[in-house]
CSV table of C-alpha atoms in Angstrom, one decimal:
chain,number,residue,atom,x,y,z
V,1225,MET,CA,81.3,-79.4,93.1
V,1226,SER,CA,79.3,-81.9,91.2
V,1227,ILE,CA,76.2,-79.7,91.7
V,1228,LEU,CA,78.0,-76.7,90.3
V,1229,PHE,CA,79.1,-78.6,87.3
V,1230,LEU,CA,75.6,-79.9,86.9
V,1231,ILE,CA,74.2,-76.4,87.0
V,1232,LEU,CA,76.8,-75.2,84.6
V,1233,GLY,CA,76.0,-78.0,82.3
V,1234,VAL,CA,72.3,-77.2,82.4
V,1235,ILE,CA,73.0,-73.6,81.6
V,1236,VAL,CA,75.3,-74.4,78.8
V,1237,GLY,CA,72.8,-76.9,77.4
V,1238,ALA,CA,70.0,-74.3,77.6
V,1239,ALA,CA,72.2,-71.8,75.9
V,1240,LEU,CA,73.0,-74.2,73.1
V,1241,ALA,CA,69.3,-75.1,72.8
V,1242,LEU,CA,68.4,-71.4,72.6
V,1243,VAL,CA,71.1,-70.8,69.9
V,1244,ILE,CA,69.9,-73.8,67.9
V,1245,TYR,CA,66.2,-72.5,68.2
V,1246,ILE,CA,67.2,-69.0,67.1
V,1247,PHE,CA,69.1,-70.4,64.1
V,1248,LEU,CA,66.3,-72.7,63.1
V,1249,HIS,CA,63.7,-69.9,63.5
V,1250,LYS,CA,65.7,-67.5,61.4
V,1251,ARG,CA,66.0,-70.1,58.6
V,1252,SER,CA,62.2,-70.7,58.8
V,1253,LEU,CA,61.6,-66.9,58.5
V,1254,ASN,CA,63.9,-66.5,55.5
V,1255,GLY,CA,62.0,-69.3,53.7
V,1256,LYS,CA,58.6,-67.7,54.4
V,1257,LYS,CA,60.0,-64.3,53.3
V,1258,GLU,CA,61.2,-65.8,50.0
V,1259,GLU,CA,57.8,-67.4,49.5
V,1260,ILE,CA,55.9,-64.1,50.3
V,1261,LEU,CA,58.2,-62.2,47.9
V,1262,ALA,CA,57.6,-64.7,45.2
V,1263,GLN,CA,53.9,-64.6,45.7
V,1264,ALA,CA,54.0,-60.7,45.7
V,1265,GLU,CA,55.9,-60.8,42.5
V,1266,VAL,CA,53.3,-63.0,40.9
V,1267,GLU,CA,50.5,-60.8,42.1
V,1268,ALA,CA,52.3,-57.7,40.9
V,1269,GLU,CA,52.7,-59.2,37.5
V,1270,ASN,CA,49.0,-60.1,37.4
V,1271,ILE,CA,48.1,-56.6,38.4
V,1272,LYS,CA,50.4,-55.1,35.9
V,1273,LYS,CA,48.9,-57.2,33.1
V,1274,GLU,CA,45.4,-56.3,34.2
V,1275,LYS,CA,46.2,-52.5,34.3
V,1276,ILE,CA,47.8,-52.7,30.9
V,1277,PHE,CA,44.7,-54.5,29.6
V,1278,GLN,CA,42.4,-51.8,31.1
V,1279,ALA,CA,44.6,-49.0,29.7
V,1280,LYS,CA,44.3,-50.6,26.2
V,1281,GLU,CA,40.5,-50.8,26.6
V,1282,LYS,CA,40.3,-47.1,27.7
V,1283,TYR,CA,42.6,-46.2,24.9
V,1284,LEU,CA,40.4,-48.0,22.3
V,1285,GLN,CA,37.3,-46.4,23.9
V,1286,LEU,CA,38.7,-42.9,23.8
V,1287,LYS,CA,39.9,-43.4,20.3
V,1288,SER,CA,36.4,-44.6,19.2
V,1289,GLU,CA,34.8,-41.6,20.9
V,1290,HIS,CA,37.4,-39.2,19.3
V,1291,GLU,CA,36.7,-40.7,15.9
V,1292,GLN,CA,33.0,-40.3,16.4
V,1293,HIS,CA,33.3,-36.7,17.5
V,1294,VAL,CA,35.6,-36.0,14.5
V,1295,ASN,CA,33.0,-37.6,12.2
V,1296,GLU,CA,30.2,-35.4,13.7
V,1297,LYS,CA,32.3,-32.3,13.2
V,1298,LYS,CA,33.0,-33.3,9.7
V,1299,ALA,CA,29.3,-33.8,9.1
V,1300,GLU,CA,28.5,-30.4,10.5
V,1301,ILE,CA,31.2,-28.8,8.4
V,1302,ARG,CA,29.8,-30.5,5.3
V,1303,ASP,CA,26.2,-29.2,6.2
V,1304,ALA,CA,27.5,-25.7,6.7
V,1305,GLU,CA,29.3,-25.9,3.4
V,1306,ASN,CA,26.1,-27.0,1.7
V,1307,ARG,CA,24.1,-24.2,3.3
V,1308,LEU,CA,26.8,-21.7,2.2
V,1309,LYS,CA,26.7,-23.0,-1.3
V,1310,GLN,CA,22.9,-22.8,-1.3
V,1311,LYS,CA,23.0,-19.2,0.0
V,1312,GLU,CA,25.7,-18.4,-2.6
V,1313,ASN,CA,23.5,-19.8,-5.4
V,1314,SER,CA,20.5,-17.9,-4.0
V,1315,LEU,CA,22.5,-14.6,-3.9
V,1316,VAL,CA,23.8,-15.2,-7.4
V,1317,GLN,CA,20.2,-15.7,-8.6
V,1318,LYS,CA,19.0,-12.6,-6.8
V,1319,THR,CA,21.9,-10.6,-8.2
V,1320,ASP,CA,20.9,-11.8,-11.7
V,1321,ASP,CA,17.3,-10.9,-11.0
V,1322,LEU,CA,18.3,-7.5,-9.7
V,1323,ASN,CA,20.5,-6.7,-12.6
V,1324,ARG,CA,17.7,-7.8,-15.0
V,1325,ARG,CA,15.2,-5.5,-13.2
V,1326,ILE,CA,17.7,-2.6,-13.2
V,1327,ARG,CA,18.0,-3.1,-17.0
V,1328,GLU,CA,14.2,-3.2,-17.3
V,1329,ASN,CA,13.8,-0.1,-15.2
V,1330,GLU,CA,16.4,1.8,-17.2
V,1331,SER,CA,14.5,0.9,-20.4
V,1332,LEU,CA,11.2,1.8,-18.8
V,1333,LYS,CA,12.6,5.1,-17.6
V,1334,GLN,CA,13.8,5.9,-21.1
V,1335,SER,CA,10.4,5.0,-22.4
V,1336,LEU,CA,8.6,7.2,-19.8
V,1337,HIS,CA,10.9,10.1,-20.5
V,1338,ALA,CA,10.1,9.9,-24.2
V,1339,GLN,CA,6.3,9.7,-23.3
V,1340,LYS,CA,6.7,12.7,-21.0
V,1341,GLU,CA,8.3,14.7,-23.7
V,1342,ASN,CA,5.5,13.8,-26.1
V,1343,ALA,CA,2.9,14.6,-23.5
V,1344,GLU,CA,4.5,18.0,-22.8
V,1345,LYS,CA,4.4,18.8,-26.5
V,1346,LYS,CA,0.8,17.8,-26.7
V,1347,ILE,CA,-0.1,19.9,-23.6
V,1348,GLU,CA,1.6,22.9,-25.2
V,1349,GLU,CA,-0.4,22.3,-28.4
V,1350,TYR,CA,-3.6,21.9,-26.3
V,1351,ASP,CA,-3.0,25.1,-24.4
V,1352,LYS,CA,-2.4,27.0,-27.7
V,1353,LEU,CA,-5.7,25.6,-29.1
V,1354,ILE,CA,-7.6,26.5,-25.8
V,1355,ASN,CA,-6.2,30.0,-25.9
V,1356,GLN,CA,-7.3,30.4,-29.5
V,1357,ALA,CA,-10.7,29.0,-28.7
V,1358,ASN,CA,-11.1,31.3,-25.7
V,1359,LYS,CA,-10.2,34.3,-27.8
V,1360,GLN,CA,-12.7,33.3,-30.4
V,1361,LEU,CA,-15.4,32.8,-27.7
V,1362,GLU,CA,-14.6,36.1,-26.1
V,1363,ALA,CA,-15.0,37.8,-29.5
V,1364,ILE,CA,-18.3,36.0,-30.2
V,1365,ALA,CA,-19.8,36.5,-26.7
V,1366,GLY,CA,-18.6,40.0,-26.1
V,1367,MET,CA,-17.2,39.3,-22.6
V,1368,SER,CA,-13.9,38.3,-21.1
V,1369,ALA,CA,-13.0,34.8,-19.8
V,1370,ALA,CA,-13.0,36.1,-16.2
V,1371,GLU,CA,-16.6,37.4,-16.5
V,1372,ALA,CA,-17.8,34.2,-18.1
V,1373,LYS,CA,-16.1,32.2,-15.4
V,1374,ASN,CA,-17.8,34.2,-12.7
V,1375,ILE,CA,-21.2,33.7,-14.3
V,1376,LEU,CA,-20.5,30.0,-14.7
V,1377,MET,CA,-19.4,29.7,-11.1
V,1378,GLU,CA,-22.6,31.5,-9.8
V,1379,ASN,CA,-24.8,29.2,-11.9
V,1380,MET,CA,-22.9,26.1,-10.6
V,1381,LYS,CA,-23.1,27.3,-7.0
V,1382,ALA,CA,-26.9,27.7,-7.3
V,1383,GLU,CA,-27.2,24.3,-9.0
V,1384,ALA,CA,-25.0,22.7,-6.3
V,1385,ARG,CA,-26.9,24.3,-3.5
V,1386,THR,CA,-30.2,23.0,-5.0
V,1387,GLN,CA,-28.8,19.5,-5.4
V,1388,ALA,CA,-27.3,19.5,-1.9
V,1389,GLN,CA,-30.6,20.5,-0.4
V,1390,ALA,CA,-32.4,17.8,-2.4
V,1391,TYR,CA,-29.8,15.3,-1.1
V,1392,ILE,CA,-30.3,16.5,2.5
V,1393,ASN,CA,-34.1,16.1,2.1
V,1394,ASP,CA,-33.7,12.6,0.8
V,1395,THR,CA,-31.2,11.8,3.6
V,1396,MET,CA,-33.6,13.2,6.2
V,1397,ASP,CA,-36.5,11.2,4.8
V,1398,GLU,CA,-34.5,8.1,4.9
V,1399,ALA,CA,-33.3,8.9,8.5
V,1400,ARG,CA,-37.0,9.4,9.5
V,1401,LEU,CA,-37.8,5.9,8.2
V,1402,ASN,CA,-34.9,4.3,9.9
V,1403,ALA,CA,-34.6,6.4,13.1
V,1404,ALA,CA,-34.0,3.6,15.5
V,1405,LYS,CA,-31.5,5.7,17.5
V,1406,GLU,CA,-34.0,8.4,18.1
V,1407,ALA,CA,-36.5,5.9,19.4
V,1408,LYS,CA,-34.1,4.5,22.0
V,1409,ARG,CA,-34.4,7.5,24.2
V,1410,ILE,CA,-31.1,7.0,25.8
V,1411,VAL,CA,-30.9,10.7,26.7
V,1412,ILE,CA,-34.3,10.4,28.6
V,1413,ASN,CA,-33.1,7.4,30.6
V,1414,THR,CA,-29.8,9.2,31.4
V,1415,ILE,CA,-31.6,12.3,32.6
V,1416,GLN,CA,-33.9,10.2,34.7
V,1417,ARG,CA,-30.9,8.8,36.6
V,1418,THR,CA,-28.5,11.6,36.8
V,1419,ALA,CA,-29.9,15.0,35.9
V,1420,THR,CA,-29.8,17.7,38.5
V,1421,GLU,CA,-33.5,18.6,38.3
V,1422,THR,CA,-34.5,15.0,38.5
V,1423,ALA,CA,-32.2,14.3,41.4
V,1424,ILE,CA,-33.7,17.3,43.3
V,1425,GLU,CA,-37.3,16.2,42.7
V,1426,ASN,CA,-37.1,12.5,42.8
V,1427,ALA,CA,-34.1,11.5,44.9
V,1428,VAL,CA,-34.8,13.4,48.1
V,1429,THR,CA,-37.3,12.8,50.9
V,1430,THR,CA,-37.9,15.3,53.8
V,1431,PHE,CA,-38.5,13.7,57.2
V,1432,PRO,CA,-40.2,16.2,59.6
V,1433,ILE,CA,-39.2,16.4,63.3
V,1434,GLU,CA,-40.7,18.3,66.1
V,1435,ASN,CA,-37.7,19.9,67.7
V,1436,ASP,CA,-33.9,19.9,67.8
V,1437,GLU,CA,-33.8,17.5,70.8
V,1438,ILE,CA,-35.1,14.7,68.6
V,1439,LYS,CA,-32.6,15.7,65.9
V,1440,GLY,CA,-29.8,15.3,68.4
V,1441,ARG,CA,-31.1,11.9,69.5
V,1442,ILE,CA,-31.2,10.8,65.9
V,1443,ILE,CA,-27.6,11.9,65.4
V,1444,GLY,CA,-26.5,10.1,68.5
V,1445,ARG,CA,-23.2,10.4,70.4
V,1446,GLU,CA,-20.5,11.4,67.8
V,1447,GLY,CA,-22.9,10.6,65.0
V,1448,ARG,CA,-23.1,6.8,65.7
V,1449,ASN,CA,-26.8,6.6,65.2
V,1450,ILE,CA,-26.6,8.4,61.8
V,1451,ARG,CA,-23.8,6.1,60.7
V,1452,ALA,CA,-25.7,3.0,61.8
V,1453,LEU,CA,-28.9,4.2,60.0
V,1454,GLU,CA,-27.0,5.0,56.8
V,1455,ALA,CA,-25.2,1.6,56.8
V,1456,ALA,CA,-28.4,-0.3,57.4
V,1457,THR,CA,-30.5,1.5,54.8
V,1458,GLY,CA,-28.0,2.6,52.2
V,1459,VAL,CA,-29.4,6.2,52.3
V,1460,GLU,CA,-27.5,9.4,52.9
V,1461,ILE,CA,-29.0,11.3,55.8
V,1462,VAL,CA,-28.4,15.1,55.7
V,1463,VAL,CA,-28.7,16.9,59.0
V,1464,ASP,CA,-28.1,20.6,58.6
V,1465,ASP,CA,-29.5,23.9,59.8
V,1466,THR,CA,-32.9,23.3,58.2
V,1467,PRO,CA,-35.4,23.7,61.1
V,1468,ASP,CA,-37.7,20.8,61.9
V,1469,ALA,CA,-36.5,18.6,59.0
V,1470,ILE,CA,-34.0,15.9,58.1
V,1471,ILE,CA,-33.2,15.2,54.4
V,1472,LEU,CA,-33.0,11.6,53.2
V,1473,SER,CA,-31.1,11.3,49.9
V,1474,ALA,CA,-30.9,8.3,47.6
V,1475,PHE,CA,-31.6,7.4,44.0
V,1476,ASP,CA,-33.5,4.2,45.1
V,1477,PRO,CA,-37.0,5.2,46.2
V,1478,VAL,CA,-37.5,1.9,48.1
V,1479,ARG,CA,-34.5,2.6,50.2
V,1480,ARG,CA,-35.7,6.1,51.0
V,1481,GLU,CA,-39.1,4.7,52.0
V,1482,VAL,CA,-37.4,2.1,54.3
V,1483,ALA,CA,-35.3,4.9,55.9
V,1484,ARG,CA,-38.4,7.2,56.3
V,1485,LEU,CA,-40.5,4.4,57.9
V,1486,ALA,CA,-37.7,3.3,60.2
V,1487,LEU,CA,-37.0,6.9,61.4
V,1488,HIS,CA,-40.8,7.3,62.0
V,1489,GLN,CA,-40.9,4.2,64.2
V,1490,LEU,CA,-37.6,5.0,66.0
V,1491,VAL,CA,-38.9,8.5,66.9
V,1492,ILE,CA,-42.2,7.2,68.1
V,1493,ASP,CA,-40.6,4.5,70.2
V,1494,GLY,CA,-37.9,6.8,71.6
V,1495,ARG,CA,-35.2,4.1,71.8
V,1496,ILE,CA,-32.6,5.2,69.3
V,1497,HIS,CA,-29.3,3.3,69.3
V,1498,PRO,CA,-27.4,1.2,66.7
V,1499,ALA,CA,-28.8,-2.2,67.8
V,1500,ARG,CA,-32.4,-0.9,67.8
V,1501,ILE,CA,-31.8,0.8,64.4
V,1502,GLU,CA,-30.7,-2.5,62.8
V,1503,GLU,CA,-33.7,-4.3,64.3
V,1504,VAL,CA,-36.2,-1.7,63.1
V,1505,VAL,CA,-34.7,-1.4,59.6
V,1506,ALA,CA,-34.9,-5.2,59.2
V,1507,LYS,CA,-38.5,-5.2,60.4
V,1508,VAL,CA,-39.5,-2.3,58.2
V,1509,SER,CA,-37.8,-3.8,55.1
V,1510,LYS,CA,-39.8,-7.0,55.6
V,1511,GLN,CA,-43.0,-5.0,56.0
V,1512,LEU,CA,-42.3,-2.9,52.9
V,1513,GLU,CA,-41.5,-6.0,50.8
V,1514,ASP,CA,-44.9,-7.5,51.9
V,1515,GLU,CA,-46.6,-4.2,51.1
V,1516,ILE,CA,-44.9,-4.1,47.6
V,1517,LEU,CA,-46.1,-7.6,46.9
V,1518,GLU,CA,-49.6,-6.7,48.1
V,1519,ILE,CA,-49.7,-3.6,45.9
V,1520,GLY,CA,-48.7,-5.8,42.9
V,1521,LYS,CA,-51.4,-8.3,43.6
V,1522,ARG,CA,-54.0,-5.6,44.1
V,1523,THR,CA,-53.0,-4.0,40.8
V,1524,CYS,CA,-53.3,-7.2,38.9
V,1525,ILE,CA,-56.7,-7.9,40.5
V,1526,ASP,CA,-58.0,-4.4,39.6
V,1527,LEU,CA,-56.9,-4.9,36.0
V,1528,GLY,CA,-58.2,-8.4,35.7
V,1529,ILE,CA,-54.8,-9.9,35.0
V,1530,HIS,CA,-54.2,-13.5,36.3
V,1531,GLY,CA,-51.5,-16.2,36.2
V,1532,MET,CA,-48.6,-13.8,36.5
V,1533,SER,CA,-45.3,-14.8,38.1
V,1534,MET,CA,-44.9,-13.6,41.7
V,1535,GLU,CA,-41.6,-12.0,40.8
V,1536,LEU,CA,-43.3,-9.9,38.1
V,1537,VAL,CA,-46.0,-9.0,40.6
V,1538,ARG,CA,-43.3,-7.8,43.1
V,1539,LEU,CA,-41.8,-5.7,40.4
V,1540,ILE,CA,-45.2,-4.2,39.6
V,1541,GLY,CA,-45.5,-3.3,43.3
V,1542,ARG,CA,-42.1,-1.6,43.2
V,1543,MET,CA,-43.4,0.8,40.5
V,1544,LYS,CA,-45.3,2.7,43.1
V,1545,TYR,CA,-42.0,4.0,44.5
V,1546,ARG,CA,-40.6,5.0,41.1
V,1547,SER,CA,-41.4,8.1,39.1
V,1548,SER,CA,-40.5,9.4,35.6
V,1549,TYR,CA,-40.5,13.2,35.2
V,1550,GLY,CA,-42.8,13.5,38.2
V,1551,GLN,CA,-45.3,10.9,36.8
V,1552,ASN,CA,-45.8,7.9,39.1
V,1553,LEU,CA,-44.6,4.8,37.3
V,1554,LEU,CA,-47.3,2.5,38.6
V,1555,GLN,CA,-50.1,5.0,37.7
V,1556,HIS,CA,-48.5,5.5,34.3
V,1557,SER,CA,-48.4,1.7,33.7
V,1558,ARG,CA,-52.0,1.3,34.7
V,1559,GLU,CA,-53.0,4.1,32.3
V,1560,VAL,CA,-51.1,2.4,29.5
V,1561,ALA,CA,-52.7,-0.9,30.3
V,1562,ASN,CA,-56.2,0.6,30.1
V,1563,ILE,CA,-55.4,2.5,26.9
V,1564,CYS,CA,-54.0,-0.6,25.2
V,1565,ALA,CA,-57.0,-2.6,26.2
V,1566,ILE,CA,-59.4,-0.1,24.8
V,1567,MET,CA,-57.5,0.2,21.5
V,1568,ALA,CA,-57.3,-3.6,21.2
V,1569,SER,CA,-61.1,-3.9,21.8
V,1570,GLU,CA,-61.7,-1.4,19.0
V,1571,LEU,CA,-59.4,-3.3,16.6
V,1572,GLY,CA,-60.9,-6.7,17.5
V,1573,LEU,CA,-57.8,-8.0,19.3
V,1574,ASN,CA,-57.5,-9.7,22.7
V,1575,PRO,CA,-57.8,-6.8,25.3
V,1576,LYS,CA,-56.4,-9.0,28.1
V,1577,LEU,CA,-53.1,-9.5,26.3
V,1578,ALA,CA,-52.9,-5.8,25.4
V,1579,LYS,CA,-53.6,-4.9,29.0
V,1580,ARG,CA,-50.9,-7.3,30.2
V,1581,ALA,CA,-48.3,-5.9,27.8
V,1582,GLY,CA,-49.2,-2.3,28.7
V,1583,LEU,CA,-48.8,-3.0,32.5
V,1584,LEU,CA,-45.4,-4.7,32.0
V,1585,HIS,CA,-44.0,-2.3,29.4
V,1586,ASP,CA,-41.8,-0.4,31.9
V,1587,ILE,CA,-40.9,-3.3,34.2
V,1588,GLY,CA,-37.2,-2.9,33.2
V,1589,LYS,CA,-37.1,0.5,35.0
V,1590,VAL,CA,-37.6,-1.2,38.5
V,1591,SER,CA,-35.4,-4.2,37.9
V,1592,GLU,CA,-32.0,-4.4,39.6
V,1593,LEU,CA,-30.5,-6.6,36.8
V,1594,ASP,CA,-28.0,-5.3,34.2
V,1595,PRO,CA,-28.7,-1.5,34.5
V,1596,GLU,CA,-26.6,-0.9,31.4
V,1597,LEU,CA,-29.3,-2.3,29.1
V,1598,PRO,CA,-32.1,0.0,27.9
V,1599,HIS,CA,-35.1,-0.6,30.1
V,1600,ALA,CA,-37.3,-1.8,27.2
V,1601,ILE,CA,-34.9,-4.6,26.2
V,1602,LEU,CA,-34.3,-5.5,29.9
V,1603,GLY,CA,-38.1,-5.6,30.5
V,1604,ALA,CA,-38.5,-8.0,27.5
V,1605,LYS,CA,-35.8,-10.3,28.9
V,1606,ILE,CA,-37.4,-10.3,32.3
V,1607,ALA,CA,-40.8,-11.1,30.8
V,1608,GLU,CA,-39.3,-13.9,28.7
V,1609,GLN,CA,-37.5,-15.3,31.8
V,1610,TYR,CA,-40.8,-15.6,33.7
V,1611,LYS,CA,-42.6,-17.4,30.8
V,1612,GLU,CA,-44.7,-14.5,29.3
V,1613,LYS,CA,-46.0,-15.0,25.8
V,1614,PRO,CA,-43.7,-14.0,22.9
V,1615,GLU,CA,-46.0,-11.3,21.6
V,1616,ILE,CA,-46.0,-9.6,25.1
V,1617,CYS,CA,-42.2,-9.8,25.3
V,1618,ASN,CA,-41.9,-8.2,21.9
V,1619,ALA,CA,-44.4,-5.5,22.8
V,1620,ILE,CA,-42.4,-4.7,25.9
V,1621,GLY,CA,-39.0,-4.6,24.1
V,1622,SER,CA,-40.1,-2.6,21.1
V,1623,HIS,CA,-42.2,0.1,22.8
V,1624,HIS,CA,-39.3,2.5,22.1
V,1625,GLU,CA,-38.5,0.9,18.8
V,1626,GLU,CA,-35.2,-0.6,20.2
V,1627,MET,CA,-36.4,-4.0,18.9
V,1628,GLU,CA,-38.1,-4.9,15.7
V,1629,MET,CA,-41.9,-5.0,16.1
V,1630,THR,CA,-43.1,-8.6,15.3
V,1631,SER,CA,-46.3,-8.5,17.5
V,1632,ILE,CA,-49.6,-6.8,16.6
V,1633,TYR,CA,-49.7,-5.5,20.2
V,1634,ALA,CA,-46.3,-3.7,20.0
V,1635,PRO,CA,-47.7,-0.6,18.2
V,1636,LEU,CA,-50.5,-0.4,20.8
V,1637,VAL,CA,-48.1,-0.3,23.7
V,1638,LEU,CA,-46.0,2.3,21.9
V,1639,VAL,CA,-49.0,4.5,21.2
V,1640,GLY,CA,-50.4,4.0,24.7
V,1641,ASP,CA,-47.1,4.9,26.4
V,1642,ALA,CA,-46.9,8.1,24.3
V,1643,ILE,CA,-50.5,9.1,25.1
V,1644,SER,CA,-50.0,8.6,28.8
V,1645,GLY,CA,-46.8,10.5,28.9
V,1646,ALA,CA,-47.8,13.3,26.6
V,1647,ARG,CA,-51.1,14.3,28.2
V,1648,PRO,CA,-51.1,17.8,29.8
V,1649,GLY,CA,-50.1,17.6,33.5
V,1650,ALA,CA,-48.8,14.0,33.3
V,1651,ARG,CA,-45.2,14.9,33.8
V,1652,ARG,CA,-43.9,17.6,36.0
V,1653,GLU,CA,-41.0,19.9,35.5
V,1654,VAL,CA,-39.6,22.9,37.3
V,1655,ILE,CA,-41.9,25.6,35.9
V,1656,GLU,CA,-39.2,28.3,35.6
V,1657,SER,CA,-36.8,26.1,33.6
V,1658,TYR,CA,-39.8,24.8,31.5
V,1659,ILE,CA,-40.9,28.3,30.5
V,1660,LYS,CA,-37.4,29.5,29.9
V,1661,ARG,CA,-36.7,26.5,27.6
V,1662,LEU,CA,-39.8,27.1,25.5
V,1663,LYS,CA,-39.1,30.9,25.3
V,1664,GLY,CA,-35.5,30.2,24.2
V,1665,MET,CA,-36.7,27.9,21.4
V,1666,GLU,CA,-39.1,30.5,20.1
V,1667,ASP,CA,-36.5,33.3,20.3
V,1668,LEU,CA,-33.9,31.2,18.5
V,1669,ALA,CA,-36.3,30.5,15.6
V,1670,ALA,CA,-37.4,34.1,15.4
V,1671,SER,CA,-33.8,35.3,15.0
V,1672,TYR,CA,-33.6,33.9,11.4
V,1673,PRO,CA,-34.5,36.2,8.6
V,1674,GLY,CA,-37.9,35.6,7.0
V,1675,VAL,CA,-39.5,34.1,10.2
V,1676,THR,CA,-42.7,35.8,11.1
V,1677,LYS,CA,-43.9,33.7,14.0
V,1678,SER,CA,-42.7,30.7,16.1
V,1679,TYR,CA,-44.5,28.5,18.5
V,1680,ALA,CA,-43.2,25.8,20.9
V,1681,ILE,CA,-45.9,23.2,21.4
V,1682,GLN,CA,-46.4,19.7,22.9
V,1683,ALA,CA,-44.4,20.6,26.0
V,1684,GLY,CA,-41.4,21.7,23.9
V,1685,ARG,CA,-41.2,18.6,21.8
V,1686,GLU,CA,-42.2,20.4,18.6
V,1687,LEU,CA,-41.3,23.9,17.3
V,1688,ARG,CA,-43.5,25.3,14.5
V,1689,VAL,CA,-42.0,28.1,12.5
V,1690,ILE,CA,-44.0,30.3,10.1
V,1691,VAL,CA,-42.1,32.1,7.4
V,1692,GLY,CA,-43.2,34.6,4.8
V,1693,ALA,CA,-43.9,33.2,1.4
V,1694,GLU,CA,-42.4,36.2,-0.4
V,1695,GLU,CA,-39.1,36.2,1.6
V,1696,VAL,CA,-38.4,32.4,1.8
V,1697,SER,CA,-38.6,29.9,-1.0
V,1698,ASP,CA,-39.4,26.2,-0.7
V,1699,GLU,CA,-35.7,25.2,-0.8
V,1700,GLN,CA,-34.8,27.8,1.8
V,1701,ALA,CA,-37.6,26.6,4.1
V,1702,ALA,CA,-36.2,23.1,4.0
V,1703,ARG,CA,-32.7,24.4,4.7
V,1704,LEU,CA,-34.1,26.6,7.5
V,1705,SER,CA,-35.6,23.6,9.4
V,1706,THR,CA,-32.2,21.9,9.2
V,1707,ASP,CA,-30.3,25.0,10.4
V,1708,ILE,CA,-32.7,25.6,13.4
V,1709,ALA,CA,-32.5,21.9,14.4
V,1710,GLN,CA,-28.7,22.0,14.3
V,1711,LYS,CA,-28.6,25.3,16.3
V,1712,ILE,CA,-31.0,23.9,19.0
V,1713,GLN,CA,-29.0,20.7,19.2
V,1714,ASP,CA,-25.7,22.7,19.7
V,1715,GLU,CA,-26.9,25.5,22.1
V,1716,MET,CA,-29.8,24.1,24.1
V,1717,THR,CA,-30.5,21.3,26.6
V,1718,TYR,CA,-33.7,19.4,26.3
V,1719,PRO,CA,-35.1,15.9,27.0
V,1720,GLY,CA,-35.8,13.5,24.1
V,1721,GLN,CA,-36.0,15.2,20.7
V,1722,VAL,CA,-37.5,18.3,19.2
V,1723,LYS,CA,-39.4,18.3,15.9
V,1724,ILE,CA,-38.9,21.5,13.9
V,1725,THR,CA,-41.7,22.2,11.3
V,1726,VAL,CA,-41.3,25.2,9.0
V,1727,ILE,CA,-44.6,26.3,7.4
V,1728,ARG,CA,-44.6,28.4,4.2
V,1729,GLU,CA,-48.0,29.4,2.8
V,1730,THR,CA,-49.4,31.9,0.4
V,1731,ARG,CA,-52.7,33.5,1.4
V,1732,SER,CA,-54.9,35.3,-1.0
V,1733,VAL,CA,-57.6,37.4,0.6
V,1734,ALA,CA,-60.5,39.2,-1.1
V,1735,TYR,CA,-63.7,40.8,0.2
V,1736,ALA,CA,-67.1,40.6,-1.3
V,1737,LYS,CA,-69.1,43.8,-0.8
């Protein structure tokens, strides 16, 4: 029993202790809660104050920005108002000026109208006076105004024709003195490069072969050998039905010579394939360059010319493979050099300088630089580049009068070039076209009234026309030369220029018996 009461007492005491603990803990929690709530209220008040302060600052900032924006807009509006006022003032001023001009124009129009009326009255009075004067003149002269007008017009036509012919003669004389364009010979250079006759004679080489079997080997399987040869040499190879021949076509004579020599070696060797073709072409090109240099050296030695640049010597050697109207360029240059040397010796000048200028005068024709320049100007630039003397450069550049002659040797080169090119047989043409051209010139001149005879001389460079003295006057003879020249220029094709000379003479014949 005592144990039971003891246990009950313990339980009751524990229960009481638990109740007391719970009560004390609840009171403690309520105290902390109040403390936390008080602290939260303080912090909320602080945050509230801070937010209010920030809101006031933001409000002040926005207010300041708004005021600044408003001020800017006000300034813009004031500027726009000022501009509008200025435009308005300008428009008002322009309107005033326009009104003033309108008033001035109206007054001027009235003045012009009055002047016009006065002028019309004066014209009517003048016409009346003219009619009275014409009637008096008709009565005095015994002819009508129309008849007098016709006679006056005929006289004025004759006078105007004479004055026009005199003006034409003066203009032609001035043109002869300043005929730089005629001396440029642009047409000759163009024909040399592109004309059909020149292309046929000077741009084709015929390579002979023994039989069609060799021709087939040269062509190769599917034409590969021909293509390789054309690519290596730059020459067009024409294989057609022509028996025992292959045509090599190119404007560059050196390339044609390389192709001809390469074909010759390939045919002799018998091994014809693309690799062998490239090897042979390279070898032949080197050999030909060496041969060109040797030709240039030998030419300089033969002419007694020393101290020349090796590049100029090489260009001289290339002249052997260039022709002009069938005349070999190297042979032509040697002739010009010798002619210039002889003339220089006769004039007491230095024959060596003259010979040097004569040899180099056509050096521009074989150069590969700037083909758009005239060959004389190009030759002068090349000579100057390789340190030739200024008088030699000027003689080269002015031998077609495309540059002003400042050297005493320039006229010698010009004359020597003309002598070498104009001698009979120097330059070759197709004989049929040559005869046809000369005959056409003579027939064209003979078609004019008063012409008795006409002769084409100097390989068609001059046409001499003989007219009857009784049928053609001096003025008509001058006009006839101009008409014939214009008709030849319009209807005929010719190299260079043609000189037309009209001869009018009076012959008096008597016999002594």
